[in-house]
Coordinates of C-alpha atoms and ligand atoms in Angstrom, one line a residue:
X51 CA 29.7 -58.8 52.8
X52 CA 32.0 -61.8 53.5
X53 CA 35.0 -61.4 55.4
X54 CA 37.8 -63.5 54.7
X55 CA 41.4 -64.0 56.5
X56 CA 43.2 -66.3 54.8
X57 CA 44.5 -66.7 51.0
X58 CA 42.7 -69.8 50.4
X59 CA 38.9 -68.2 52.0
X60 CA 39.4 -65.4 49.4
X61 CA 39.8 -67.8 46.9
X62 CA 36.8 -69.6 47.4
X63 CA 34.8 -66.6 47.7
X64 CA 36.0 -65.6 44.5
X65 CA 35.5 -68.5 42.8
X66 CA 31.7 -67.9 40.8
X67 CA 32.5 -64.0 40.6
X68 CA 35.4 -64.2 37.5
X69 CA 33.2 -63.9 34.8
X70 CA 32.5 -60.7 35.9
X71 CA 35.3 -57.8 36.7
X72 CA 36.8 -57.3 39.9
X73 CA 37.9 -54.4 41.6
X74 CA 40.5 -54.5 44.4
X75 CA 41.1 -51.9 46.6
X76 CA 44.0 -52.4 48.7
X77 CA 43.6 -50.4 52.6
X78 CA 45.9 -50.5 55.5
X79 CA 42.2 -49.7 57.5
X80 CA 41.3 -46.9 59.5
X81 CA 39.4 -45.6 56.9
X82 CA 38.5 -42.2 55.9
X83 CA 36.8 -40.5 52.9
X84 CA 39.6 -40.7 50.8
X85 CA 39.3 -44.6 51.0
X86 CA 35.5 -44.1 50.4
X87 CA 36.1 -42.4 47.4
X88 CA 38.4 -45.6 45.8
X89 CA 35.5 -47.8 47.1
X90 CA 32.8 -45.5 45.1
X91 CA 35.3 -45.5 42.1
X92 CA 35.4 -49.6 42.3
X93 CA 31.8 -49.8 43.4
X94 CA 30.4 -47.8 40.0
X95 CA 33.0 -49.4 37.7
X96 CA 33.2 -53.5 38.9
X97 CA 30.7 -56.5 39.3
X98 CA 32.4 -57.4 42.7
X99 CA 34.5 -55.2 44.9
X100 CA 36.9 -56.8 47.0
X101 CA 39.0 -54.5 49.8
X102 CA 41.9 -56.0 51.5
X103 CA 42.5 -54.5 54.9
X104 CA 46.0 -55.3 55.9
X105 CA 48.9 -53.4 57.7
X106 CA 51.5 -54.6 55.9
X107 CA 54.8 -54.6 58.2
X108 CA 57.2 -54.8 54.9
X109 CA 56.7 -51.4 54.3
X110 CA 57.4 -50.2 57.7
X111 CA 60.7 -48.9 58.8
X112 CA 60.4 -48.3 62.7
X113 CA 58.8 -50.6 64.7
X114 CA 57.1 -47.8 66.5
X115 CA 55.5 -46.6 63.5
X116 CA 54.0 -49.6 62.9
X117 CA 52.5 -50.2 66.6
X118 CA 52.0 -46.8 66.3
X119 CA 49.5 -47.2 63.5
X120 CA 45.9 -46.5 63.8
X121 CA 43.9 -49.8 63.9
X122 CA 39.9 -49.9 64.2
X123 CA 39.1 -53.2 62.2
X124 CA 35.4 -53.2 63.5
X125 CA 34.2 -49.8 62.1
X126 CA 36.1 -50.3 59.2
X127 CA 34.2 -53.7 58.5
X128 CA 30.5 -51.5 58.9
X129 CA 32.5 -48.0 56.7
X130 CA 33.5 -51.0 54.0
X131 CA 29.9 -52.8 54.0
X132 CA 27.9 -49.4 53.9
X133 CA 30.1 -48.7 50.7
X134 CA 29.2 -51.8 48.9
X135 CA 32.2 -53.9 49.5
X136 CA 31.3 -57.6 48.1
X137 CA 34.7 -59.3 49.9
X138 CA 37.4 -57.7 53.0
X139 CA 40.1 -59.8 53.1
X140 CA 42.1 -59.6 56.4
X141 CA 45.3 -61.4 56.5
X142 CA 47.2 -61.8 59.3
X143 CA 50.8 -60.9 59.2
X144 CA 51.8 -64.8 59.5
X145 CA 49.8 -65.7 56.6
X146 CA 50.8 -63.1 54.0
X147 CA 54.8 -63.7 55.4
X148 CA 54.8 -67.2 56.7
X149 CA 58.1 -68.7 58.1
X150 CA 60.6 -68.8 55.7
X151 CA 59.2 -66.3 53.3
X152 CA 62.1 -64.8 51.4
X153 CA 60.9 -63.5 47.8
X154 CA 60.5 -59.8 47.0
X155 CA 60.0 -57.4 43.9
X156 CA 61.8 -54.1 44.7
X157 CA 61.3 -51.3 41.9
X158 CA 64.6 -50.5 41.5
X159 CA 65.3 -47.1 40.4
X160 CA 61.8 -45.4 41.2
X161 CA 61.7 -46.8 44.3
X162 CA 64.7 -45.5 45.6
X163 CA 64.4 -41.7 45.2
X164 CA 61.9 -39.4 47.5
X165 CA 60.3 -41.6 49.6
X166 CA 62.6 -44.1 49.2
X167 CA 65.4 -42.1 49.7
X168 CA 63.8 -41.5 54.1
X169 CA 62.0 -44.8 53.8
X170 CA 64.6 -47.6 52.9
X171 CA 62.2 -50.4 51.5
X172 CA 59.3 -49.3 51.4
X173 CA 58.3 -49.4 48.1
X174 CA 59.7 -53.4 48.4
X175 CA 57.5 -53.6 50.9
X176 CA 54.6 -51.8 48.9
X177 CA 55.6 -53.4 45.5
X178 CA 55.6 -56.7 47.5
X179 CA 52.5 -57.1 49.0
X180 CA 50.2 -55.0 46.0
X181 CA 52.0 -58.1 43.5
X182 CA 50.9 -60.7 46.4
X183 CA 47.1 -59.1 46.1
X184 CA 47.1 -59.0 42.6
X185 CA 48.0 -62.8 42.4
X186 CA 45.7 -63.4 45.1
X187 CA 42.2 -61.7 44.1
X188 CA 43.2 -61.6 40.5
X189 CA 41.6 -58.2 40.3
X190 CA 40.6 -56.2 37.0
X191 CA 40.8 -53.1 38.1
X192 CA 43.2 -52.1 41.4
X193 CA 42.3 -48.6 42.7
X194 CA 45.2 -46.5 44.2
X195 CA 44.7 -42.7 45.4
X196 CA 46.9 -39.7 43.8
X197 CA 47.6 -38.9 47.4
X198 CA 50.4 -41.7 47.4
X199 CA 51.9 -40.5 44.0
X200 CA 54.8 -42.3 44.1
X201 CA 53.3 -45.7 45.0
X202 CA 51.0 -45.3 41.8
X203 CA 54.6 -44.6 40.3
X204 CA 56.3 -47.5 41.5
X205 CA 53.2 -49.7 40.8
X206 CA 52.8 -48.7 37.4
X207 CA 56.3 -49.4 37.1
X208 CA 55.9 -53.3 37.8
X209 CA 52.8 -54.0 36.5
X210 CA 55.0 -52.9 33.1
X211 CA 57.8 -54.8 33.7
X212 CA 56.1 -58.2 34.8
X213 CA 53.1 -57.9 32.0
X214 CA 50.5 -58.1 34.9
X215 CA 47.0 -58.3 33.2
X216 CA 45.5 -55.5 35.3
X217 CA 44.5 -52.1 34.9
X218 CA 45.4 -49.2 37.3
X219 CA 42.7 -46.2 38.4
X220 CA 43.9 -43.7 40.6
X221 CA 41.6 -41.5 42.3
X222 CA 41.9 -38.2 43.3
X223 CA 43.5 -36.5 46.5
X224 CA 40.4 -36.3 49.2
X225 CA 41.1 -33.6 51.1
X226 CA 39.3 -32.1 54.1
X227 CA 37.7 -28.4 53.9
X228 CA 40.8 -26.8 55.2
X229 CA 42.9 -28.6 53.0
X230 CA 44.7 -31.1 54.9
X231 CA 44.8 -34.3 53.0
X232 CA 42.9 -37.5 54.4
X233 CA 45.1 -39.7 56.0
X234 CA 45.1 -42.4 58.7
X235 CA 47.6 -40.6 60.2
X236 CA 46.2 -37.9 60.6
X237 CA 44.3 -38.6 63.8
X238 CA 47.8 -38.9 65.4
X239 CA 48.2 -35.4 65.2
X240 CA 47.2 -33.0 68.4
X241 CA 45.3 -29.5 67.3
X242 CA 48.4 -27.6 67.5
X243 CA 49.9 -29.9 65.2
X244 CA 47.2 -29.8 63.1
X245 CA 47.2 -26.5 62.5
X246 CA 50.5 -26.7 61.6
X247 CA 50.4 -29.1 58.8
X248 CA 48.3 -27.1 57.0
X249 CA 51.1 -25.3 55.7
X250 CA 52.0 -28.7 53.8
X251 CA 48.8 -28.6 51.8
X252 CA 49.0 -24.3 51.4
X253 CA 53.1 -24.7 50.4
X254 CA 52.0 -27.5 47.7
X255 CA 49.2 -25.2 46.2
X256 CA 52.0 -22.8 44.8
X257 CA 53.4 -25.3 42.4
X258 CA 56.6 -23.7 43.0
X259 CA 59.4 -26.2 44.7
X260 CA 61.3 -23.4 46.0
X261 CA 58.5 -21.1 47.8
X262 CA 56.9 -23.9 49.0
X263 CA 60.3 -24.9 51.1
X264 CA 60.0 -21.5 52.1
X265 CA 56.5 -21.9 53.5
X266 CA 57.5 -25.2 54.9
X267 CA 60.3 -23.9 57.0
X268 CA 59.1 -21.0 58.3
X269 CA 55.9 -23.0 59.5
X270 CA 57.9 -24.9 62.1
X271 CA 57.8 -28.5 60.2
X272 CA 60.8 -30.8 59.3
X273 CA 60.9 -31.2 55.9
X274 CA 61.9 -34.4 54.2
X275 CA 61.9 -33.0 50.9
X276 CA 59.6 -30.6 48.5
X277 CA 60.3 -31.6 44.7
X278 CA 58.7 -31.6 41.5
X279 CA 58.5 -35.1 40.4
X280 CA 58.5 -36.1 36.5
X281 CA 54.8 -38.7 37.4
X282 CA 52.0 -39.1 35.5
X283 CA 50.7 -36.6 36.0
X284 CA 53.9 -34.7 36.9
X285 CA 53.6 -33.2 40.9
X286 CA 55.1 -31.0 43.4
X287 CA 55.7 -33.4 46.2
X288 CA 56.5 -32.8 49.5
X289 CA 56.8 -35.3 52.9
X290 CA 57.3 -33.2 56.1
X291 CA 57.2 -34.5 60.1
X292 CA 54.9 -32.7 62.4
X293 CA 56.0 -33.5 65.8
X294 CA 56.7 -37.4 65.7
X295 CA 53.8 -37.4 62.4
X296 CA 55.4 -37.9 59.1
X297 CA 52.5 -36.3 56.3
X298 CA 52.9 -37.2 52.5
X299 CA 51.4 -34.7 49.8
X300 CA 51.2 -34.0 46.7
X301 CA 49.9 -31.4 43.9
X302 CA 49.6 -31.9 40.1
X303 CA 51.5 -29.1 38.7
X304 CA 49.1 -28.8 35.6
X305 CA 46.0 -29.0 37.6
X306 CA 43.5 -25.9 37.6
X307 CA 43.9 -24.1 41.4
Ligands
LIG408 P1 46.4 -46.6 53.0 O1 45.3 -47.2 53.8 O2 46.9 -45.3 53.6 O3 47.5 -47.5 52.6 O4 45.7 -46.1 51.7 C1 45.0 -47.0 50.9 C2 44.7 -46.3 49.6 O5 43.9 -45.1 49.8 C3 45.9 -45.9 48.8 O6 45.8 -46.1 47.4 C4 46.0 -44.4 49.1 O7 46.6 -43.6 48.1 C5 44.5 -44.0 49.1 N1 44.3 -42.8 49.9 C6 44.8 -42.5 51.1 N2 44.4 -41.2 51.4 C7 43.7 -40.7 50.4 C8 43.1 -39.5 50.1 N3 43.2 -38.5 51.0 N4 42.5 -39.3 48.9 C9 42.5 -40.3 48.0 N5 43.0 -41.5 48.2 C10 43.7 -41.7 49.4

């Protein structure tokens, strides 16, 4: 596995693998199964598999939160080789944003409602940095989870709009036996906590927006919002804070229980 950290090593290492396809999988690190499983996906269906590990600060509101975020670059380097990852590119924040950067795509309309509507910019930031990769590795493939339904969303979105030659595979939600979807941040959370969020994943499971605000509130969480959401495929989608931990879920409403 080679590990690259700036644009032009990426490049380079890229450079006799185009005839075949590429897969890119885009990580913010700390990996978990649910990363594994868009690895897998990328690893069965692509000649080279290249996973850019990256905490992108565009997409970060609070400072905090992104200080805050879990960081663990040397297991992920040994989780990303043991899965078959060809390429890790590792940017620093200075090379993907270098002084005097200043250009942005920002999904207007999608981008703006849910998520966006608690996290002002994020999707720029998201849209941003996925359009960065994709001119970067050039990828065939780009492998997103269902977990983030909105992102796909957003990201389907632009790679209409600008005719990017790339196709989108979304994997889906890894979640762990009690139900709790796999997240990075997850590990921020303390037992109690964690016992506690589990009423995102049980609220979500009813399909019903209203019942599952219901479940939500009476479980001691904050909720952000609990919605159906006209994606592809269309979900009930809820983002609650547990103690200072913001969790992000989603259910397909068509999808057997
Ligand atoms: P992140 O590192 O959190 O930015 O996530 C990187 C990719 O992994 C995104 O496409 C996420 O949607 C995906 N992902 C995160 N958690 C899960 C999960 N539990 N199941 C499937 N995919 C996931």
């Amino acid at each position: 596995m080679t590990v690259t950290r700036t644009v032009r090593a990426v490049r380079a290492a890229l450079a006799d693998r185009r005839d075949g396809t590429i897969g890119l999988v885009p990580t913010m690190g700390a990996l978990h199964d649910g990363h594994l499983a868009l690895l897998r996906a990328a690893r069965a269906s692509c000649d080279t598999v290249v996973m850019s590990l990256f905490v992108n600060p565009a997409q970060f509101g609070e400072p905090s939160d992104l200080n805050g975020y879990p960081r663990d670059e040397e297991r992920d380097l040994t989780v990303a080789d043991e899965a078959g990852v060809d390429i890790v590119f590792a940017p620093t924040a200075g090379e993907m944003y270098p002084p005097g950067y200043q250009t942005w795509v920002d999904v207007t309309e999608l981008g703006a409602t849910l998520e966006g509507i608690h996290r002002p910019g994020h999707f720029r930031g998201v849209a941003t940095v996925c359009l960065k990769l994709f001119t970067i590795v050039r990828p065939t493939l780009a492998f997103y989870g269902q977990k983030d339904a909105q992102q796909v969303e957003v990201l389907r979105r632009m790679v209409r709009d600008l005719h990017l030659e790339l196709g989108l595979r979304v994997v889906p939600t890894v979640r762990d036996e009690d139900g709790l979807a796999l997240s990075s941040r997850n590990v921020q959370l303390t037992a109690a906590e964690r016992t506690r969020a589990l009423a995102l994943p049980r609220a979500l499971q009813t399909r019903d927006p209203e019942t599952a605000r219901r479940i939500l509130e009476s479980g001691d969480l904050v909720v952000d919002y609990v919605e159906l959401a006209p994606f592809d495929p269309p979900v009930l989608v809820g983002a609650v804070r547990v103690g200072s931990t913001r969790l992000l879920d989603n259910v397909p409403i068509d999808e057997e229980r």
